[in-house]
Coordinates of C-alpha atoms in Angstrom, one line a residue:
X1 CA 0.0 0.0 0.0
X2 CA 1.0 3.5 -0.8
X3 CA 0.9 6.4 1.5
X4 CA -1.3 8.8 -1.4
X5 CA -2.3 12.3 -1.4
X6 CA -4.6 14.0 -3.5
X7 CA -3.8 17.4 -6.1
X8 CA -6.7 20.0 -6.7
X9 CA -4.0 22.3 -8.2
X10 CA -0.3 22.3 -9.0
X11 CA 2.1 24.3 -6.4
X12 CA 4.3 26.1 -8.1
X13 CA 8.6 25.1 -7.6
X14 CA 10.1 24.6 -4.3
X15 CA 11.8 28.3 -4.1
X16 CA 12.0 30.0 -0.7
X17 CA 12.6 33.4 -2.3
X18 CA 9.3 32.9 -4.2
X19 CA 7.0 31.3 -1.7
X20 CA 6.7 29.0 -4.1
X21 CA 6.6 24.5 -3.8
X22 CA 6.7 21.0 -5.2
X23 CA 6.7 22.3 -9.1
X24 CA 2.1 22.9 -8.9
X25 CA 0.0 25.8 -8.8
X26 CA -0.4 27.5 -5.6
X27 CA -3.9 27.3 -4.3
X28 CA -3.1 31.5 -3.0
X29 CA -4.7 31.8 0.0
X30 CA -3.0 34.6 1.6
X31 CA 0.1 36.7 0.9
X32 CA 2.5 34.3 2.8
X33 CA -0.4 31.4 3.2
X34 CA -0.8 28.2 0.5
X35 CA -2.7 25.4 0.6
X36 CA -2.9 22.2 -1.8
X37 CA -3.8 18.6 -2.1
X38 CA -2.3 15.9 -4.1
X39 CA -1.9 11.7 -4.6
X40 CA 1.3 10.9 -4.3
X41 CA 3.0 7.4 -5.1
X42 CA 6.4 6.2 -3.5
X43 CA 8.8 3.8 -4.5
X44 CA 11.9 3.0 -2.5
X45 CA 15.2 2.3 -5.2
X46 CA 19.0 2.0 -5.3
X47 CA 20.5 5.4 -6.3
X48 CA 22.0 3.9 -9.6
X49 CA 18.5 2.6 -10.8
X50 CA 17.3 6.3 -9.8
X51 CA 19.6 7.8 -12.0
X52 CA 18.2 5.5 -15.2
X53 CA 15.2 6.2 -14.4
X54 CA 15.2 9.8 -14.2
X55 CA 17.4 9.6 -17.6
X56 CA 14.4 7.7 -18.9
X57 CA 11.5 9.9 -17.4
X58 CA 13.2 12.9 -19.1
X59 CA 12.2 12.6 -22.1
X60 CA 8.4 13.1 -21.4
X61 CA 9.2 15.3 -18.5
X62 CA 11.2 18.7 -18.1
X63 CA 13.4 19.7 -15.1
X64 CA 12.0 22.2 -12.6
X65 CA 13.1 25.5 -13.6
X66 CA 14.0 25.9 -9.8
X67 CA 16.1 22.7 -9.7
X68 CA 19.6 23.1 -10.4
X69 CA 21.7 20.4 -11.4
X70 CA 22.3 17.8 -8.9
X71 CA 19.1 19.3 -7.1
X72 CA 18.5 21.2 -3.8
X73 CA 18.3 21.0 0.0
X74 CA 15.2 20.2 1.7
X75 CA 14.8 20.3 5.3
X76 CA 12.5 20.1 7.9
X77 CA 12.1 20.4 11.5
X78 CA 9.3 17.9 12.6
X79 CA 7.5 19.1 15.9
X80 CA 5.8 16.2 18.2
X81 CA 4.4 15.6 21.4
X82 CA 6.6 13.9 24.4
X83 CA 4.8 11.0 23.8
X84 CA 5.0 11.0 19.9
X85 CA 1.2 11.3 19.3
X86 CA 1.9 12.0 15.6
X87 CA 4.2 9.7 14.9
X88 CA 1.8 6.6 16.2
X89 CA -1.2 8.4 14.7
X90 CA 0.5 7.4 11.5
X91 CA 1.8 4.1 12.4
X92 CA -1.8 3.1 13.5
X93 CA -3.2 4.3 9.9
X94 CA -5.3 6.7 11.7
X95 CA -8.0 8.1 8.5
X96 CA -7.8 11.6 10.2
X97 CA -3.9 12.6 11.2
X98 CA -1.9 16.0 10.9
X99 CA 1.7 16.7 11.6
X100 CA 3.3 20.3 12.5
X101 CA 6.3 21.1 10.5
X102 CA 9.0 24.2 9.6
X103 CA 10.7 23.6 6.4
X104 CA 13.4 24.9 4.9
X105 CA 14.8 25.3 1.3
X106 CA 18.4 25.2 0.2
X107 CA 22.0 24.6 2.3
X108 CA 21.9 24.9 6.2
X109 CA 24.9 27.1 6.1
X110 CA 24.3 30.5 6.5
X111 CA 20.7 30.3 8.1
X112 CA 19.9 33.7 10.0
X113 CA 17.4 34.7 11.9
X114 CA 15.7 36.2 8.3
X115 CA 16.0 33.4 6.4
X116 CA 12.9 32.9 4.9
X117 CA 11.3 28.7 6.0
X118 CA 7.6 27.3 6.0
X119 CA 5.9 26.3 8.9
X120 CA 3.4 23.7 7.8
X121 CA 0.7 21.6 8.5
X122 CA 0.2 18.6 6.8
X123 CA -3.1 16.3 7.6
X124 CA -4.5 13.6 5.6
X125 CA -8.3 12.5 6.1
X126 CA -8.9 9.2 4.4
X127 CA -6.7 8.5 1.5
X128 CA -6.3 12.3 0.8
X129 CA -3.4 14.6 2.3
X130 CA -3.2 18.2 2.6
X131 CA -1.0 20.6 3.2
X132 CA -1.2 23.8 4.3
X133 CA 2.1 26.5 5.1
X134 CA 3.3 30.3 5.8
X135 CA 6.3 31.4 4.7
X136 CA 8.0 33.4 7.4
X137 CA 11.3 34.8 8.6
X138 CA 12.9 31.9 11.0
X139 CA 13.2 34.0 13.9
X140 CA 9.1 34.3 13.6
X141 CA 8.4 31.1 13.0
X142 CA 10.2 29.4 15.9
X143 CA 8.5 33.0 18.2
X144 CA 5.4 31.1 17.0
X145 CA 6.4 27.3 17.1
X146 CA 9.3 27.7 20.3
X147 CA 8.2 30.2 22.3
X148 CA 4.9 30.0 21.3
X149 CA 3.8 33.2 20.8
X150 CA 1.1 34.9 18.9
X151 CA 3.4 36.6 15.9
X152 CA 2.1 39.4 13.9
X153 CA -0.1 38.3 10.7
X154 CA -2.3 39.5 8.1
X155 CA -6.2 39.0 8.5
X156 CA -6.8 36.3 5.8
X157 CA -3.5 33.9 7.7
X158 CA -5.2 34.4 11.3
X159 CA -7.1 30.9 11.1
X160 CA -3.7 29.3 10.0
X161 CA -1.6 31.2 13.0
X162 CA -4.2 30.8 15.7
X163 CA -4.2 26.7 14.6
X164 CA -0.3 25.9 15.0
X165 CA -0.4 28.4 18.2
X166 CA -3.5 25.9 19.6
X167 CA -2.0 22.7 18.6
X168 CA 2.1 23.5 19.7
X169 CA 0.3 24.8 22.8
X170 CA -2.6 22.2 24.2
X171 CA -0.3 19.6 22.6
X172 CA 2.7 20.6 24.3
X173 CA 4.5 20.1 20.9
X174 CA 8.6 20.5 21.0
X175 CA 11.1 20.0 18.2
X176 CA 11.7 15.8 17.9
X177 CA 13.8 15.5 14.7
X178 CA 15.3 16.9 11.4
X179 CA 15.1 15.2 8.1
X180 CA 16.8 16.1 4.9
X181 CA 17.9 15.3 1.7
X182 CA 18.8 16.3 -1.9
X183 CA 16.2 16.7 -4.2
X184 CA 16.2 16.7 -8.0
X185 CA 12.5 17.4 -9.3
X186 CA 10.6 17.1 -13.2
X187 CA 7.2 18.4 -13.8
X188 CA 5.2 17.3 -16.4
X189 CA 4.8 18.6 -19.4
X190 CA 1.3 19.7 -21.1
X191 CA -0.4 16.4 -22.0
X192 CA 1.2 15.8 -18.0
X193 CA 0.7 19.1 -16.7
X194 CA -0.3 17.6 -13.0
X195 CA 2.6 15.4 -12.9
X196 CA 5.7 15.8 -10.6
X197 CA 8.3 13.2 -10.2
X198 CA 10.9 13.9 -7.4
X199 CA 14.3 11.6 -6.5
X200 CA 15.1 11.7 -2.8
X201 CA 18.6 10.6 -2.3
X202 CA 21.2 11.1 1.1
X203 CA 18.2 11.2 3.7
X204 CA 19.5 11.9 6.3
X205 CA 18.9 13.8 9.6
X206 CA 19.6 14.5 13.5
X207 CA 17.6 13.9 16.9
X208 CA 19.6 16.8 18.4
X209 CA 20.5 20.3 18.0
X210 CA 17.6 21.7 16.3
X211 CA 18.3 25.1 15.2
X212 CA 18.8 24.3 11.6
X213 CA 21.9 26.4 11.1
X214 CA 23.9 24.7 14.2
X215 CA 27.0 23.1 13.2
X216 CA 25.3 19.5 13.9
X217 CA 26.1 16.0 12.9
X218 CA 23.5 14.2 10.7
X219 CA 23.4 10.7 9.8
X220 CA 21.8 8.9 7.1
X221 CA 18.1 7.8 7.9
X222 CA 18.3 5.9 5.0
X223 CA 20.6 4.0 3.4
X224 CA 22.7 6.0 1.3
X225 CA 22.5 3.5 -1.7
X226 CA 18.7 4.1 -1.9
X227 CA 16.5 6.9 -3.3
X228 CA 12.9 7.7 -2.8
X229 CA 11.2 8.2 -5.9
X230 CA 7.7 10.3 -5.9
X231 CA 5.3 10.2 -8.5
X232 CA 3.0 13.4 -7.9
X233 CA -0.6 13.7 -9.3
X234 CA -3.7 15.4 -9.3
X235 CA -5.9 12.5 -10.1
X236 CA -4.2 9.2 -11.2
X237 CA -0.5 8.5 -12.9
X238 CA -0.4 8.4 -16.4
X239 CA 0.2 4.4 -18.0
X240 CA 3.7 5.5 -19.1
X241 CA 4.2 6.3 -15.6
X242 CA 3.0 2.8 -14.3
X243 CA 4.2 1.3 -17.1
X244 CA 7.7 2.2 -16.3
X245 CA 7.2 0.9 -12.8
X246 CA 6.4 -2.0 -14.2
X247 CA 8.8 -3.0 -16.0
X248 CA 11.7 -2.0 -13.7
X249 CA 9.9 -4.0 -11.1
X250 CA 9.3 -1.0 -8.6
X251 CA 6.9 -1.5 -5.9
X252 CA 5.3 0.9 -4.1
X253 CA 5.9 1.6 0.2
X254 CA 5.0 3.1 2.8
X255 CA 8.4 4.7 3.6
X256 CA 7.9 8.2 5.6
X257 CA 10.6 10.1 6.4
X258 CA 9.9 11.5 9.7
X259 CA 8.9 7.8 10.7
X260 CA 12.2 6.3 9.4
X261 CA 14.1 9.1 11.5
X262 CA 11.9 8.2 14.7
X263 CA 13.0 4.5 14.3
X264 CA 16.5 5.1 13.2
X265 CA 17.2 7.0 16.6
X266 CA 15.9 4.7 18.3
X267 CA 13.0 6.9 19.7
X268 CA 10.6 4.5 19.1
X269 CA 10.6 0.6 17.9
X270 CA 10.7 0.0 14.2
X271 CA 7.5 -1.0 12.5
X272 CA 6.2 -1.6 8.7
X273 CA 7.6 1.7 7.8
X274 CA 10.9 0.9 8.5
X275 CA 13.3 0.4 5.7
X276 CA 14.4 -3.2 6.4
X277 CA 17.7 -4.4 7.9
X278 CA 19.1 -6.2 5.6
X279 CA 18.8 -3.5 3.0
X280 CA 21.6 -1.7 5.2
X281 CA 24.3 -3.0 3.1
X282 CA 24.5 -2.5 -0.8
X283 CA 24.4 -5.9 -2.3
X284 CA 28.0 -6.4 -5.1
X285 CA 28.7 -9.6 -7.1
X286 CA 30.3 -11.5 -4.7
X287 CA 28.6 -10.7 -1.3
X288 CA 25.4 -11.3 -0.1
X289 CA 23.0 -9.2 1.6
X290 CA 23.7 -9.0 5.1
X291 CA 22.4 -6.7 8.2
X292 CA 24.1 -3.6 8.9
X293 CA 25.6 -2.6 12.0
X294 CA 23.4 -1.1 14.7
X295 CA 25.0 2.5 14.6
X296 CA 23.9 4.8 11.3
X297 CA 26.5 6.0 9.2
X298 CA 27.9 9.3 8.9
X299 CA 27.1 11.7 6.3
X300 CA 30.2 12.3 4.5

């Protein structure tokens, strides 16, 4: 089973200095506030095969004007109760379940106070998932997430404020883990126009030291040999798409990334979502598949 999500509209490219995301059509809310649905499809492959297979999805695709070559940073800050309410909310399939978020877009180097990041909400009711975000200086966001405080906000965003200030404050939500990785993105084109294919690769990420620009150590939360490939729609994939999957024998999972983090670190015991043991170790010619060691490795 795939973890889907539904797409009314296309957001428009992941670019901080834009306020724009994901390569669809902003659904414009506010000023600083977006909201979109979308399915999404995810398939769990070695880095090489990701690499021929975003050689081969090329050709009916074209790259994200705001992806440069060898793609872009995404990170995010996940926010969760003591007891990790969201993360078993979506262990336990729960048909209603929302998850608290600030996100940011490029290298952690160099992240101020005014750097511009998303706090987001993402919920998903049945088999479709939302998301909903305001793009704000850091400093403001983690007033509004940290300290929670009521930050300044236009009229039209008060609903959105006043509902991450209720749930970081009757929740008792606090910073639980980082994820990132490095993102190369193609959106459809127009006979595809809802399409977006993204390749994940070097997901990695930190339990610790949670001001994104600290000089922190992250380790992989995935193997480094595997990608996560998305396939992004508004309504269904189209058959080249499936087709494709097909014949390179891909098979959809329910990989999440803040789950795999949670179960990496030990924070919680691993479950269905877990990337498997044994796929630790890259498999070569002349040695079999074993389990890895228990510590993660280092990013390099």
């Amino acid at each position: 089973m795939a973890w889907w999500r539904t797409a009314s509209r296309r957001d428009a490219a992941d670019d901080p200095s834009t306020g724009k995301d994901d390569g669809e059509q902003v659904l414009r809310v506010a000023d600083r506030l977006h909201a979109f649905n979308r399915y999404e499809l995810k398939y769990l492959v070695p880095a090489e095969q990701a690499t021929a297979i975003r050689d081969e999805v090329v050709e009916r695709m074209d790259r994200d004007p705001h992806s440069p070559v060898g793609g872009y940073g995404v990170w995010s800050l996940y926010y969760d109760t003591p007891q990790l309410r969201f993360y078993w909310e979506k262990i336990e399939g729960l048909k209603f379940r929302r998850k608290l978020r600030l996100r940011h877009y490029g290298d952690l180097a160099g992240v101020t106070d005014n750097s511009p990041v998303f706090v987001e909400v993402k919920q998903r009711v049945n088999r479709v998932t939302q998301k909903r975000r305001i793009r704000l200086p850091y400093a403001t966001a983690r007033r509004l997430c940290d300290r929670r405080e009521l930050i300044e906000h236009a009229e039209r965003e008060r609903a959105f404020v006043e509902e991450v200030l209720d749930l970081v404050v009757r929740l008792d939500l606090r910073p639980t883990a980082i994820t990132g990785y490095q993102r190369e993105a193609l959106v459809g084109r127009a006979q595809d126009s809802g399409l977006r294919v993204t390749f994940d690769r070097r997901i990695r990420g930190r339990d610790r030291d949670f001001h994104l620009g600290a000089e922190a150590e992250n380790r992989y939360t995935v193997p480094p040999h595997l990608a996560v490939m998305e396939v992004k729609v508004n309504e269904r994939a189209p058959y080249w798409i499936t087709d494709l999957a097909a014949r390179r024998d891909l098979n959809l999972v329910r990989v999440s990334k803040y789950v795999q983090s949670i179960e990496a670190f030990g924070l919680a015991p691993r479950s269905v979502f877990h990337v498997r043991d044994e796929d630790l170790t890259p498999p070569t010619p002349h040695t079999p598949w074993r389990p890895a060691p228990a510590q993660l490795p280092v990013e390099a």
